[in-house]
CSV table of N, CA, C and O in Angstrom, one decimal:
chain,number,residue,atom,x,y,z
A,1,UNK,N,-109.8,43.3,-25.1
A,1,UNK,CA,-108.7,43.2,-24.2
A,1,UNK,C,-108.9,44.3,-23.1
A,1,UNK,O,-109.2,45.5,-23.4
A,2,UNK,N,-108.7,43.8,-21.7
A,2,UNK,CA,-108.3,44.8,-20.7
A,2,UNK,C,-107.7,44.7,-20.0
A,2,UNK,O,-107.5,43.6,-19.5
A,3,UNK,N,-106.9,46.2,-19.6
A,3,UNK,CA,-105.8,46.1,-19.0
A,3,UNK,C,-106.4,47.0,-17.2
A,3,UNK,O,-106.9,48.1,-17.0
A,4,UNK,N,-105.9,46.0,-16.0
A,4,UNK,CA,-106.1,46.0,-15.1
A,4,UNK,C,-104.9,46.3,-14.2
A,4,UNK,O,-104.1,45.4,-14.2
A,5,UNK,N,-104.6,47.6,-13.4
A,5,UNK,CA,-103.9,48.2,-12.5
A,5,UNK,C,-104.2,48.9,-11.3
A,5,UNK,O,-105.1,49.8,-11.1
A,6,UNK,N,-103.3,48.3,-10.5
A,6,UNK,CA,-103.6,48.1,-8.8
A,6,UNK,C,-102.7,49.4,-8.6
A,6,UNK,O,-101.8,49.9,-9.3
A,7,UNK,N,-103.2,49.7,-7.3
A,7,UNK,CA,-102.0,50.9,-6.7
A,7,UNK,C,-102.8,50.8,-5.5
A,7,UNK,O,-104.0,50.5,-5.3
A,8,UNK,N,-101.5,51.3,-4.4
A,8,UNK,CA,-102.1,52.1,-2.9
A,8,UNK,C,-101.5,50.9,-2.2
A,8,UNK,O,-101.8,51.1,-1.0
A,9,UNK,N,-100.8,49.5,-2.2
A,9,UNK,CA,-100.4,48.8,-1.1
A,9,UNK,C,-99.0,49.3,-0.5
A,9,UNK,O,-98.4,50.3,-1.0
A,10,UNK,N,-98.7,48.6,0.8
A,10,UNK,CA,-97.9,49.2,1.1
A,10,UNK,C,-97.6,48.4,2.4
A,10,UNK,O,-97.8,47.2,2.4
A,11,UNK,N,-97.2,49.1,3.6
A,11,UNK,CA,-96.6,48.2,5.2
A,11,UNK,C,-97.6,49.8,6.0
A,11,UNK,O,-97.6,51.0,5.7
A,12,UNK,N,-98.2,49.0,7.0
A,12,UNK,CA,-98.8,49.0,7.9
A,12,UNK,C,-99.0,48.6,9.2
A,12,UNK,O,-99.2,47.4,9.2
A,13,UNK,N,-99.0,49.2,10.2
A,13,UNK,CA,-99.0,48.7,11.5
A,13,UNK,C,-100.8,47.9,11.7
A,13,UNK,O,-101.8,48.4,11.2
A,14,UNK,N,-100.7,46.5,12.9
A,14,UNK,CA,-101.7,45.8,13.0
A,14,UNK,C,-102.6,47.0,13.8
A,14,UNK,O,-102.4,48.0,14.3
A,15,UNK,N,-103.7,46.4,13.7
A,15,UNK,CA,-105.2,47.7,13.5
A,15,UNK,C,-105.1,49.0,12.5
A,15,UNK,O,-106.2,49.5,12.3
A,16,UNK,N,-103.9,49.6,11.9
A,16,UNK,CA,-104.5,50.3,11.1
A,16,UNK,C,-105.3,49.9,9.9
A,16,UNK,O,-106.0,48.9,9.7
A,17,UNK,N,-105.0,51.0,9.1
A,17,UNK,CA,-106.0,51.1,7.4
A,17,UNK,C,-105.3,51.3,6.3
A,17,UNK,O,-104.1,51.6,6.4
A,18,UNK,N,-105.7,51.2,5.5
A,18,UNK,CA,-105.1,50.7,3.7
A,18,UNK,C,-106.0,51.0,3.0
A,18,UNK,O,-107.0,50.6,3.5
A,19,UNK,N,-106.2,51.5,2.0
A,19,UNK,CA,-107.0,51.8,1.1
A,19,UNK,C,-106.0,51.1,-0.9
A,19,UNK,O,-104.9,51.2,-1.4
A,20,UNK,N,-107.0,50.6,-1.2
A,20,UNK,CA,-106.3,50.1,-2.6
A,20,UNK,C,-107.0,50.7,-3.5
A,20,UNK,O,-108.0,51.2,-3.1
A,21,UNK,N,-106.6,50.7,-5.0
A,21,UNK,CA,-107.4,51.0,-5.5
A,21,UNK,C,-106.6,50.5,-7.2
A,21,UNK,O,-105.5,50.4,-7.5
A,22,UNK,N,-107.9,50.3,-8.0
A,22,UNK,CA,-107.5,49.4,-9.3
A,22,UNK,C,-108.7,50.1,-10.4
A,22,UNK,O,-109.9,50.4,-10.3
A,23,UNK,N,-107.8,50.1,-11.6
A,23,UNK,CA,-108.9,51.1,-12.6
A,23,UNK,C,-108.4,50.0,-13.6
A,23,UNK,O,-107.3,49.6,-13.9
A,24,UNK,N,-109.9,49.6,-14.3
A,24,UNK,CA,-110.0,48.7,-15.7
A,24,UNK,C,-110.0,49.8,-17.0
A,24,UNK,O,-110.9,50.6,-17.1
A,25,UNK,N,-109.0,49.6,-17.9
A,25,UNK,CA,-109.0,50.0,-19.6
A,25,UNK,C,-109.1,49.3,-20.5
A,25,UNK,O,-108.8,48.1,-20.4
A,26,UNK,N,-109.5,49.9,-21.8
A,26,UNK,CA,-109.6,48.7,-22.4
A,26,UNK,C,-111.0,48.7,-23.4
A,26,UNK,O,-111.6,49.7,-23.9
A,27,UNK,N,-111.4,46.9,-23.6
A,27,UNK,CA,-112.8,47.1,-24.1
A,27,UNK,C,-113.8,46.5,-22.5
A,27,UNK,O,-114.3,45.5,-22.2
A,28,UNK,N,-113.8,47.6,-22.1
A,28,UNK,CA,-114.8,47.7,-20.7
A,28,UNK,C,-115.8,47.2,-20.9
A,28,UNK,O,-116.2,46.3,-20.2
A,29,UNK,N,-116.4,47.6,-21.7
A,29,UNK,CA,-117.9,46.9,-22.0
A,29,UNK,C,-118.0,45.2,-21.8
A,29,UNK,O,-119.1,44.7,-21.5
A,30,UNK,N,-117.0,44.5,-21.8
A,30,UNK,CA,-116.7,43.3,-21.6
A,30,UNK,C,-116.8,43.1,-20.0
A,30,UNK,O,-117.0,41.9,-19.6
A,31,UNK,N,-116.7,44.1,-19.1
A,31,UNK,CA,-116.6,44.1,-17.7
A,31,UNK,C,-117.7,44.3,-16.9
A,31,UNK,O,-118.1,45.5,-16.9
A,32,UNK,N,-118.6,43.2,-15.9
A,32,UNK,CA,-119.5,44.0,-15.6
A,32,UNK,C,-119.3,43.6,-13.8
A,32,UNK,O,-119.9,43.9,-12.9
A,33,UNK,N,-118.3,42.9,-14.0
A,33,UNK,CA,-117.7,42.6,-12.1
A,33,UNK,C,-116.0,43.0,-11.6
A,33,UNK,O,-115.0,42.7,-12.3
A,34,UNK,N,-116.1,43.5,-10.8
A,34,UNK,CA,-114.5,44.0,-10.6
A,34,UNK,C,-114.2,43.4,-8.6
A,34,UNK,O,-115.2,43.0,-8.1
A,35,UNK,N,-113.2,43.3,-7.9
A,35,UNK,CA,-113.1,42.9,-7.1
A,35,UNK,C,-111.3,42.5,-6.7
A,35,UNK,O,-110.5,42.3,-7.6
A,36,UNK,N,-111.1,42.5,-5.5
A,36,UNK,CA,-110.0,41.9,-5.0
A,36,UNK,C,-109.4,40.4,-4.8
A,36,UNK,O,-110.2,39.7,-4.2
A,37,UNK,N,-108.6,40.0,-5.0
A,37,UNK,CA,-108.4,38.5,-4.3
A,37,UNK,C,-107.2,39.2,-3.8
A,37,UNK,O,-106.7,40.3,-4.2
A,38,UNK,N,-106.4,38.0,-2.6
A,38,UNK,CA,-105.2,37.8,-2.0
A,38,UNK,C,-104.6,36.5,-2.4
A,38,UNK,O,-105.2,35.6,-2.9
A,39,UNK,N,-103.2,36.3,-2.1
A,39,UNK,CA,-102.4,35.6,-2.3
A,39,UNK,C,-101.1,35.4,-0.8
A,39,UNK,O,-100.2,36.0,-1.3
A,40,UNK,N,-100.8,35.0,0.1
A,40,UNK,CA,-99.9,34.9,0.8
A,40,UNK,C,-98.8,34.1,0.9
A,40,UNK,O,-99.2,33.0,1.1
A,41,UNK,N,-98.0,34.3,0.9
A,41,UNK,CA,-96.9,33.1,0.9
A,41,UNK,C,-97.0,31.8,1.4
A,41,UNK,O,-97.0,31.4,2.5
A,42,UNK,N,-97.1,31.1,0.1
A,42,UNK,CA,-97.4,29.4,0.4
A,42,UNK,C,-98.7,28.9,0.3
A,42,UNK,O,-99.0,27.7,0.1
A,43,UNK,N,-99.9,30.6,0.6
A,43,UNK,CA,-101.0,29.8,0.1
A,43,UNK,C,-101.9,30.3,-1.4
A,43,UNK,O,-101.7,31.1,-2.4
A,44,UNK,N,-102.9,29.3,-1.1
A,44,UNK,CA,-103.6,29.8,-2.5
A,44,UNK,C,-104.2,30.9,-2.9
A,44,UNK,O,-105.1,31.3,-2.1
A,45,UNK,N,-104.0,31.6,-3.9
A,45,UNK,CA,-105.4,32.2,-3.7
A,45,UNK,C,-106.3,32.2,-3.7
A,45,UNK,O,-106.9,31.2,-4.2
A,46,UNK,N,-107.2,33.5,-3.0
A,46,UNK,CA,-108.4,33.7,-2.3
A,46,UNK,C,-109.1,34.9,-2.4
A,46,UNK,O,-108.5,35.9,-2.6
A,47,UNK,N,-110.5,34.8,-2.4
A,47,UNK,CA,-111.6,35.9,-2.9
A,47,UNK,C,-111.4,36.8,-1.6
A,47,UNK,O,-111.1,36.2,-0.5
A,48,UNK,N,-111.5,38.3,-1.8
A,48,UNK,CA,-111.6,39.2,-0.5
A,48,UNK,C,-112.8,39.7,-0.7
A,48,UNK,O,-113.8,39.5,-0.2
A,49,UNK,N,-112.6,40.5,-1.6
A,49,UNK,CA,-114.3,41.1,-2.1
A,49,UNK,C,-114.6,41.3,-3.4
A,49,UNK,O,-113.7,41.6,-4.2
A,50,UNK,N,-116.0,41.1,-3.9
A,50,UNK,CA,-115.9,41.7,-5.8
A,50,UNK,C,-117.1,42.3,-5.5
A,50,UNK,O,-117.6,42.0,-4.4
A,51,UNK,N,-117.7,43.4,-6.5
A,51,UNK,CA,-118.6,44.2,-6.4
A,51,UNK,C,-119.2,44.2,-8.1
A,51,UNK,O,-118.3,44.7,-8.9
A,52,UNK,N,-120.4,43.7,-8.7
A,52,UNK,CA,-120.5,44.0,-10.0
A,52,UNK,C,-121.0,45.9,-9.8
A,52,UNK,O,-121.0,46.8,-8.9
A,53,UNK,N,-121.3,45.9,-11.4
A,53,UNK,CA,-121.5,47.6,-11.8
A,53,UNK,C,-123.2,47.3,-11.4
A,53,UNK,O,-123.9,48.2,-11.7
A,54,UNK,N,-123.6,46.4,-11.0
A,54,UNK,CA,-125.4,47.0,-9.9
A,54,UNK,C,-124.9,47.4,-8.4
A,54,UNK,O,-125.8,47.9,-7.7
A,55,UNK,N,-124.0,47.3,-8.1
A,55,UNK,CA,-123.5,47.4,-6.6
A,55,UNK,C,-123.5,45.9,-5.9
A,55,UNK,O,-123.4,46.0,-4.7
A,56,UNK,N,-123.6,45.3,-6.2
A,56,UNK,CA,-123.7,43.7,-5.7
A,56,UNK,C,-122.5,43.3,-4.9
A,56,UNK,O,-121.5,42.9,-5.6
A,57,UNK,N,-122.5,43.3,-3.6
A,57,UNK,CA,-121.2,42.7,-3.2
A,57,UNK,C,-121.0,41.5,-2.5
A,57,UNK,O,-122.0,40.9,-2.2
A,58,UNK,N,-119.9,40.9,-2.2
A,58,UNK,CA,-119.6,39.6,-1.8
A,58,UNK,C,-118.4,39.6,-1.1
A,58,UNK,O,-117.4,40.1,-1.7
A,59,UNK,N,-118.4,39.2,0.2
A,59,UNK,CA,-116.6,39.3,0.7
A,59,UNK,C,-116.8,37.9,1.5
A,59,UNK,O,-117.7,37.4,2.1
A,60,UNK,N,-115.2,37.7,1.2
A,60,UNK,CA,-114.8,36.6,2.4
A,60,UNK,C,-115.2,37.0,3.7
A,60,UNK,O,-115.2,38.1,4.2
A,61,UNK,N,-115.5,35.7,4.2
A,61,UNK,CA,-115.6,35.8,5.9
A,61,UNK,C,-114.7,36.7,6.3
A,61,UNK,O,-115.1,37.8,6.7
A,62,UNK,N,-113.3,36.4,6.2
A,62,UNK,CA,-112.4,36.9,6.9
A,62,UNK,C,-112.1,38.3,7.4
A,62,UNK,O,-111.5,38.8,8.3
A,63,UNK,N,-113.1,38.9,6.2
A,63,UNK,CA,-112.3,40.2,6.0
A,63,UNK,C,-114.2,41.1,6.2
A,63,UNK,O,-114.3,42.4,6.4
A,64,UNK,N,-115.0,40.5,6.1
A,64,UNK,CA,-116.2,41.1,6.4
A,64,UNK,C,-116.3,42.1,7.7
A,64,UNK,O,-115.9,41.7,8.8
A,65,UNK,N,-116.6,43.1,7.6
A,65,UNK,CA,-117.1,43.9,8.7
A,65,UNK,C,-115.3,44.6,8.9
A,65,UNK,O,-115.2,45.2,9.9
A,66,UNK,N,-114.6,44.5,8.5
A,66,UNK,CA,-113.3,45.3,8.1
A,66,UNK,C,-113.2,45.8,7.3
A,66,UNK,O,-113.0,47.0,7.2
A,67,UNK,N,-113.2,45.1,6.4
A,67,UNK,CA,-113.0,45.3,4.8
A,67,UNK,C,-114.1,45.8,4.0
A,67,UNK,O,-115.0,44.9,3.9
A,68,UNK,N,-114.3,47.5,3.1
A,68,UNK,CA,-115.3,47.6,2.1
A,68,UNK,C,-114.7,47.7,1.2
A,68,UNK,O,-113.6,48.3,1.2
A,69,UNK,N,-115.5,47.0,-0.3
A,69,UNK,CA,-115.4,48.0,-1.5
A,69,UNK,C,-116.1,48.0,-2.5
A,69,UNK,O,-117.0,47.2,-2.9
A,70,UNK,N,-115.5,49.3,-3.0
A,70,UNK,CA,-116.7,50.6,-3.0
A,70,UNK,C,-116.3,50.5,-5.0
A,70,UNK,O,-115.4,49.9,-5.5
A,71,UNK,N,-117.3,51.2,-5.4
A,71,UNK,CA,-116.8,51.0,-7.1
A,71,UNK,C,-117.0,52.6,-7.9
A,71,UNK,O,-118.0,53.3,-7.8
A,72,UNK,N,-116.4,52.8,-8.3
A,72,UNK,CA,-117.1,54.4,-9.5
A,72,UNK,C,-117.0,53.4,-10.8
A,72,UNK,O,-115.9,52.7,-11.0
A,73,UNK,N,-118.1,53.4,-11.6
A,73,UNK,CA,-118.5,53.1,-12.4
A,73,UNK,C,-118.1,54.1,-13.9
A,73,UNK,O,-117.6,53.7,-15.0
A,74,UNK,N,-118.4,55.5,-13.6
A,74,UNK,CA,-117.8,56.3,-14.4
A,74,UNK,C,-116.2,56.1,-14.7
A,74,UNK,O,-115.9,56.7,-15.7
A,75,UNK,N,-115.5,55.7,-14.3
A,75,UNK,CA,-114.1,55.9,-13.8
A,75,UNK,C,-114.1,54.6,-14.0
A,75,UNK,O,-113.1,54.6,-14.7
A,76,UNK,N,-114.5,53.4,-13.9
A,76,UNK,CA,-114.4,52.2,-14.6
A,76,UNK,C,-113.2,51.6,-13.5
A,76,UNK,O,-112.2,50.9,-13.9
A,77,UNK,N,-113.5,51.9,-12.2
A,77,UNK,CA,-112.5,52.0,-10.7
A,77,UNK,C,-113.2,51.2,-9.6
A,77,UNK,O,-114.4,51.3,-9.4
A,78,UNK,N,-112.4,50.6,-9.0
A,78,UNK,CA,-112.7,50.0,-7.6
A,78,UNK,C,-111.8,50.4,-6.4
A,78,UNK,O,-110.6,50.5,-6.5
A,79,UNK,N,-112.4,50.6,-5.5
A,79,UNK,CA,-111.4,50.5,-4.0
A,79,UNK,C,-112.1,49.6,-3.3
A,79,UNK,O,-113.2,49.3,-3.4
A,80,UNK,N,-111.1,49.3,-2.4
A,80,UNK,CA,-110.9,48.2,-1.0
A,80,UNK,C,-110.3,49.0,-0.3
A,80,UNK,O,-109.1,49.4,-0.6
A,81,UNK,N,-111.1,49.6,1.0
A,81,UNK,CA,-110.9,49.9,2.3
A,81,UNK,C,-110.6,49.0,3.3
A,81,UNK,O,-111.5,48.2,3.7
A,82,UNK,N,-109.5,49.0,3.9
A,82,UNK,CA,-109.1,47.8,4.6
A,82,UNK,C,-109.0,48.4,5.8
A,82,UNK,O,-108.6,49.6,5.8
A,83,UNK,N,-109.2,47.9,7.2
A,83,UNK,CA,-109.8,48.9,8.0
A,83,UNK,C,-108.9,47.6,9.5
A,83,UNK,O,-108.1,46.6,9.1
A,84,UNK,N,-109.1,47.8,10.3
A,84,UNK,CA,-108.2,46.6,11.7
A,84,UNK,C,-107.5,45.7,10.9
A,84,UNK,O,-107.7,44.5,10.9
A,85,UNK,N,-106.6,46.3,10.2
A,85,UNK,CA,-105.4,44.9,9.6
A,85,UNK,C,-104.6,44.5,10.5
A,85,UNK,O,-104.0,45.2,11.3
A,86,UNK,N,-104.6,43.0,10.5
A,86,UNK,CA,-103.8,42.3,11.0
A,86,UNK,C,-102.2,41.6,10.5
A,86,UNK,O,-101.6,42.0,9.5
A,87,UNK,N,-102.0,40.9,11.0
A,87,UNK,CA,-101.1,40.5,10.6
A,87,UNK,C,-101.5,39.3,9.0
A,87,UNK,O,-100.9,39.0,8.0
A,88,UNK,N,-102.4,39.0,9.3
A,88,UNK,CA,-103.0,37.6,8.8
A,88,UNK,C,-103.1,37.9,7.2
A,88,UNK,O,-102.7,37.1,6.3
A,89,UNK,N,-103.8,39.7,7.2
A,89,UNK,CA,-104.0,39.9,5.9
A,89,UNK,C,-103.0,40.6,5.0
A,89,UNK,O,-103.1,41.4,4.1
A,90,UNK,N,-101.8,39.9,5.7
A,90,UNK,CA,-100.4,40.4,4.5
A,90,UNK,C,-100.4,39.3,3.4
A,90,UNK,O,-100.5,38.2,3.8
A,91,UNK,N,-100.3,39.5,2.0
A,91,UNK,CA,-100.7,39.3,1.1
A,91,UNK,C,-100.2,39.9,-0.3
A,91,UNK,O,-100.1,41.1,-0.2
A,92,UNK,N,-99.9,39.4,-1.4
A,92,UNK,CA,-99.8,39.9,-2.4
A,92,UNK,C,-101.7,39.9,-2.7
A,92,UNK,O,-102.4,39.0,-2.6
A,93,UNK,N,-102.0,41.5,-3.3
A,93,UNK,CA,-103.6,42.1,-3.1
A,93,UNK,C,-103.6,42.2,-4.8
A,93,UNK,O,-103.1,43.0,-5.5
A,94,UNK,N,-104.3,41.3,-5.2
A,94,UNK,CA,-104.7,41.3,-6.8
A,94,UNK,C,-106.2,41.5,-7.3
A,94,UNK,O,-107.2,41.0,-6.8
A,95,UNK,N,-106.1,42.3,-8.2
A,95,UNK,CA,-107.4,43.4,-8.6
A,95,UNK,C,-108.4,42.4,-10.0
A,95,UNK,O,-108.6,43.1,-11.0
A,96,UNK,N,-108.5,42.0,-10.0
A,96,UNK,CA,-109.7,41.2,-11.0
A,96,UNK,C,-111.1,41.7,-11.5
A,96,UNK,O,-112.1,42.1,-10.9
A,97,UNK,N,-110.8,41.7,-13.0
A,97,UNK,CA,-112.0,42.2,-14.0
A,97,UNK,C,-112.8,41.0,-14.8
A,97,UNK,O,-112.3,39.9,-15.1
A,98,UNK,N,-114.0,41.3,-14.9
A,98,UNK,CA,-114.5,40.8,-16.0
A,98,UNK,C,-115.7,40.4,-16.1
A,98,UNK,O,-116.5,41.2,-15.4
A,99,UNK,N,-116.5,39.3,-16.9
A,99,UNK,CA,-118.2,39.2,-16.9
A,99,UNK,C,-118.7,37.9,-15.4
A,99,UNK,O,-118.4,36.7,-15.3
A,100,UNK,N,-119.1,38.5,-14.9
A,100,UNK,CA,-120.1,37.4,-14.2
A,100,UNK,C,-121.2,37.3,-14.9
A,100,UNK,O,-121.8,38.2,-15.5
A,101,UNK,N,-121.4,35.9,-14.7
A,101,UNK,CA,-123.0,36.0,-15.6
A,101,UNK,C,-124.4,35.6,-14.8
A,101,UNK,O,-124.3,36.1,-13.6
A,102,UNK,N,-125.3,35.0,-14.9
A,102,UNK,CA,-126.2,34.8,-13.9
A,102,UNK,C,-126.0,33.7,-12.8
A,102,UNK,O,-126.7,33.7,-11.8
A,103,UNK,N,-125.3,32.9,-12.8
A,103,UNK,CA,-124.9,31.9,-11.7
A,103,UNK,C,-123.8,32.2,-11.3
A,103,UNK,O,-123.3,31.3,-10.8
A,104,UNK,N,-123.0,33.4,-11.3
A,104,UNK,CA,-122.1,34.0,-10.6
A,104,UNK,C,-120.9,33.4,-11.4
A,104,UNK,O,-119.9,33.6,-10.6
A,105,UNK,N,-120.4,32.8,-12.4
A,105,UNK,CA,-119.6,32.0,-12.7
A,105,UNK,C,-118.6,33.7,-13.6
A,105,UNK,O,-119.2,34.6,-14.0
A,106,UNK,N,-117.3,33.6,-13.7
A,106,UNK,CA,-117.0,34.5,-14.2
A,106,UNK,C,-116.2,34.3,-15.8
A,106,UNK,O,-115.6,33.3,-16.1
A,107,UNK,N,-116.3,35.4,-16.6
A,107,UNK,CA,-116.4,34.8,-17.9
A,107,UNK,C,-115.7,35.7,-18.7
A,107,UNK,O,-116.4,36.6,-19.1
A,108,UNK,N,-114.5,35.9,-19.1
A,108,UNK,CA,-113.4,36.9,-19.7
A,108,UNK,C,-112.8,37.6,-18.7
A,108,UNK,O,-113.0,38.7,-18.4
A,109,UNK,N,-112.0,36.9,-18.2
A,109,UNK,CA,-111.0,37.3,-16.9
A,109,UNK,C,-109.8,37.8,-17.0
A,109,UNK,O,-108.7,37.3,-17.4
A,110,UNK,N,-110.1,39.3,-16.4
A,110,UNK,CA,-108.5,40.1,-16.8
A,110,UNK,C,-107.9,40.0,-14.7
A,110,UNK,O,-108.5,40.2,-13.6
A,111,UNK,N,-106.3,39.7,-15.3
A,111,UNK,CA,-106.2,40.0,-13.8
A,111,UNK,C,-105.5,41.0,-13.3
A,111,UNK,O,-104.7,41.2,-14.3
A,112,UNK,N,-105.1,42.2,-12.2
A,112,UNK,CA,-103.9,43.0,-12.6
A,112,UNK,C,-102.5,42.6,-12.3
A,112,UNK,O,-102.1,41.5,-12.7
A,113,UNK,N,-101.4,43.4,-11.4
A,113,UNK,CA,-100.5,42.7,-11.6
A,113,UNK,C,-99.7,42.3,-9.9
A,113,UNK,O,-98.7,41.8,-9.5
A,114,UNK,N,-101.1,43.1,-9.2
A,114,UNK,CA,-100.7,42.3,-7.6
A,114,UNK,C,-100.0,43.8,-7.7
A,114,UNK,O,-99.5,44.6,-8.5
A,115,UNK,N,-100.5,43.6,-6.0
A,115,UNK,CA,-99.8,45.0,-4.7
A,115,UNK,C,-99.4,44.4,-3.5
A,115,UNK,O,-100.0,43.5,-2.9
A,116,UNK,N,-98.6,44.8,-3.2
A,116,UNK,CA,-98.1,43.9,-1.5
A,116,UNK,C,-98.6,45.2,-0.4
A,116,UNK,O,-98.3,46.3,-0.3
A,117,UNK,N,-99.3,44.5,0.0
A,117,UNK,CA,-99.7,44.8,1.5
A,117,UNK,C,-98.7,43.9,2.7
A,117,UNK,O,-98.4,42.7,2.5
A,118,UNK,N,-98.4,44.6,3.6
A,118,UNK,CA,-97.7,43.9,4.4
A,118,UNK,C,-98.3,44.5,5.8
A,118,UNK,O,-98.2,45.7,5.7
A,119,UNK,N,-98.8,44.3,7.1
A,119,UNK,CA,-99.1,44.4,8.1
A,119,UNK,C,-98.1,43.6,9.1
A,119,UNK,O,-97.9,42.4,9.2
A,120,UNK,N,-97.4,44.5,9.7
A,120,UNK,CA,-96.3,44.1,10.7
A,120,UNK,C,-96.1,45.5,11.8
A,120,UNK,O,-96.5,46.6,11.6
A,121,UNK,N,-95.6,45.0,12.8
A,121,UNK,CA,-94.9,46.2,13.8
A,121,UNK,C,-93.4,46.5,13.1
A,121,UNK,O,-92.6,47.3,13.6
């Protein structure tokens, strides 16, 4: 079992930054990819970025060349640097653990429990 917890969302003005951040406990060893999705009202959710423990990363179009994240491995932690937020990427921000395996498919899925980001004037 692991237990997955988000912190750092919040309201923001459009072009600023955000920083998230989500730490996996537990039986870790089970964990070898960690990463963000979003959720917005009405739609589905959606991948933002995931990073395995080789450094391996992957982000949505949307948010590429905005958005990094970064991992400490010791600390069994990720962040998402969110950098020219728009309106677009207001969102309930959910923190996702678990195994990827060789075809990327993911395999004992912890989720956490969602951060609201809101980007508005």
């Amino acid at each position: 079992q692991v237990q997955v917890v988000e912190s750092g969302g919040g309201l923001v003005q459009p072009g600023g930054s955000l920083s998230l951040s989500c730490t996996a406990s537990g039986s870790i060893f089970s964990i070898n990819a960690m990463g963000w999705y979003r959720q917005a009202p009405g739609k589905q959710r959606e991948l933002v970025a995931v990073i395995t423990n080789g450094g391996s990363r992957n982000y949505a179009d949307s948010v590429k060349g905005r958005f990094t994240i970064y991992r400490d491995n010791a600390k069994n932690t990720v962040y998402l640097q969110m950098n020219s937020l728009n309106p677009e990427d207001t969102a309930v921000y959910y923190c996702k653990a678990g195994l990827l395996d060789v075809r990327s498919n993911w395999r004992t899925v912890y989720w956490g429990q969602g951060t609201q980001v809101t980007v508005s004037s």
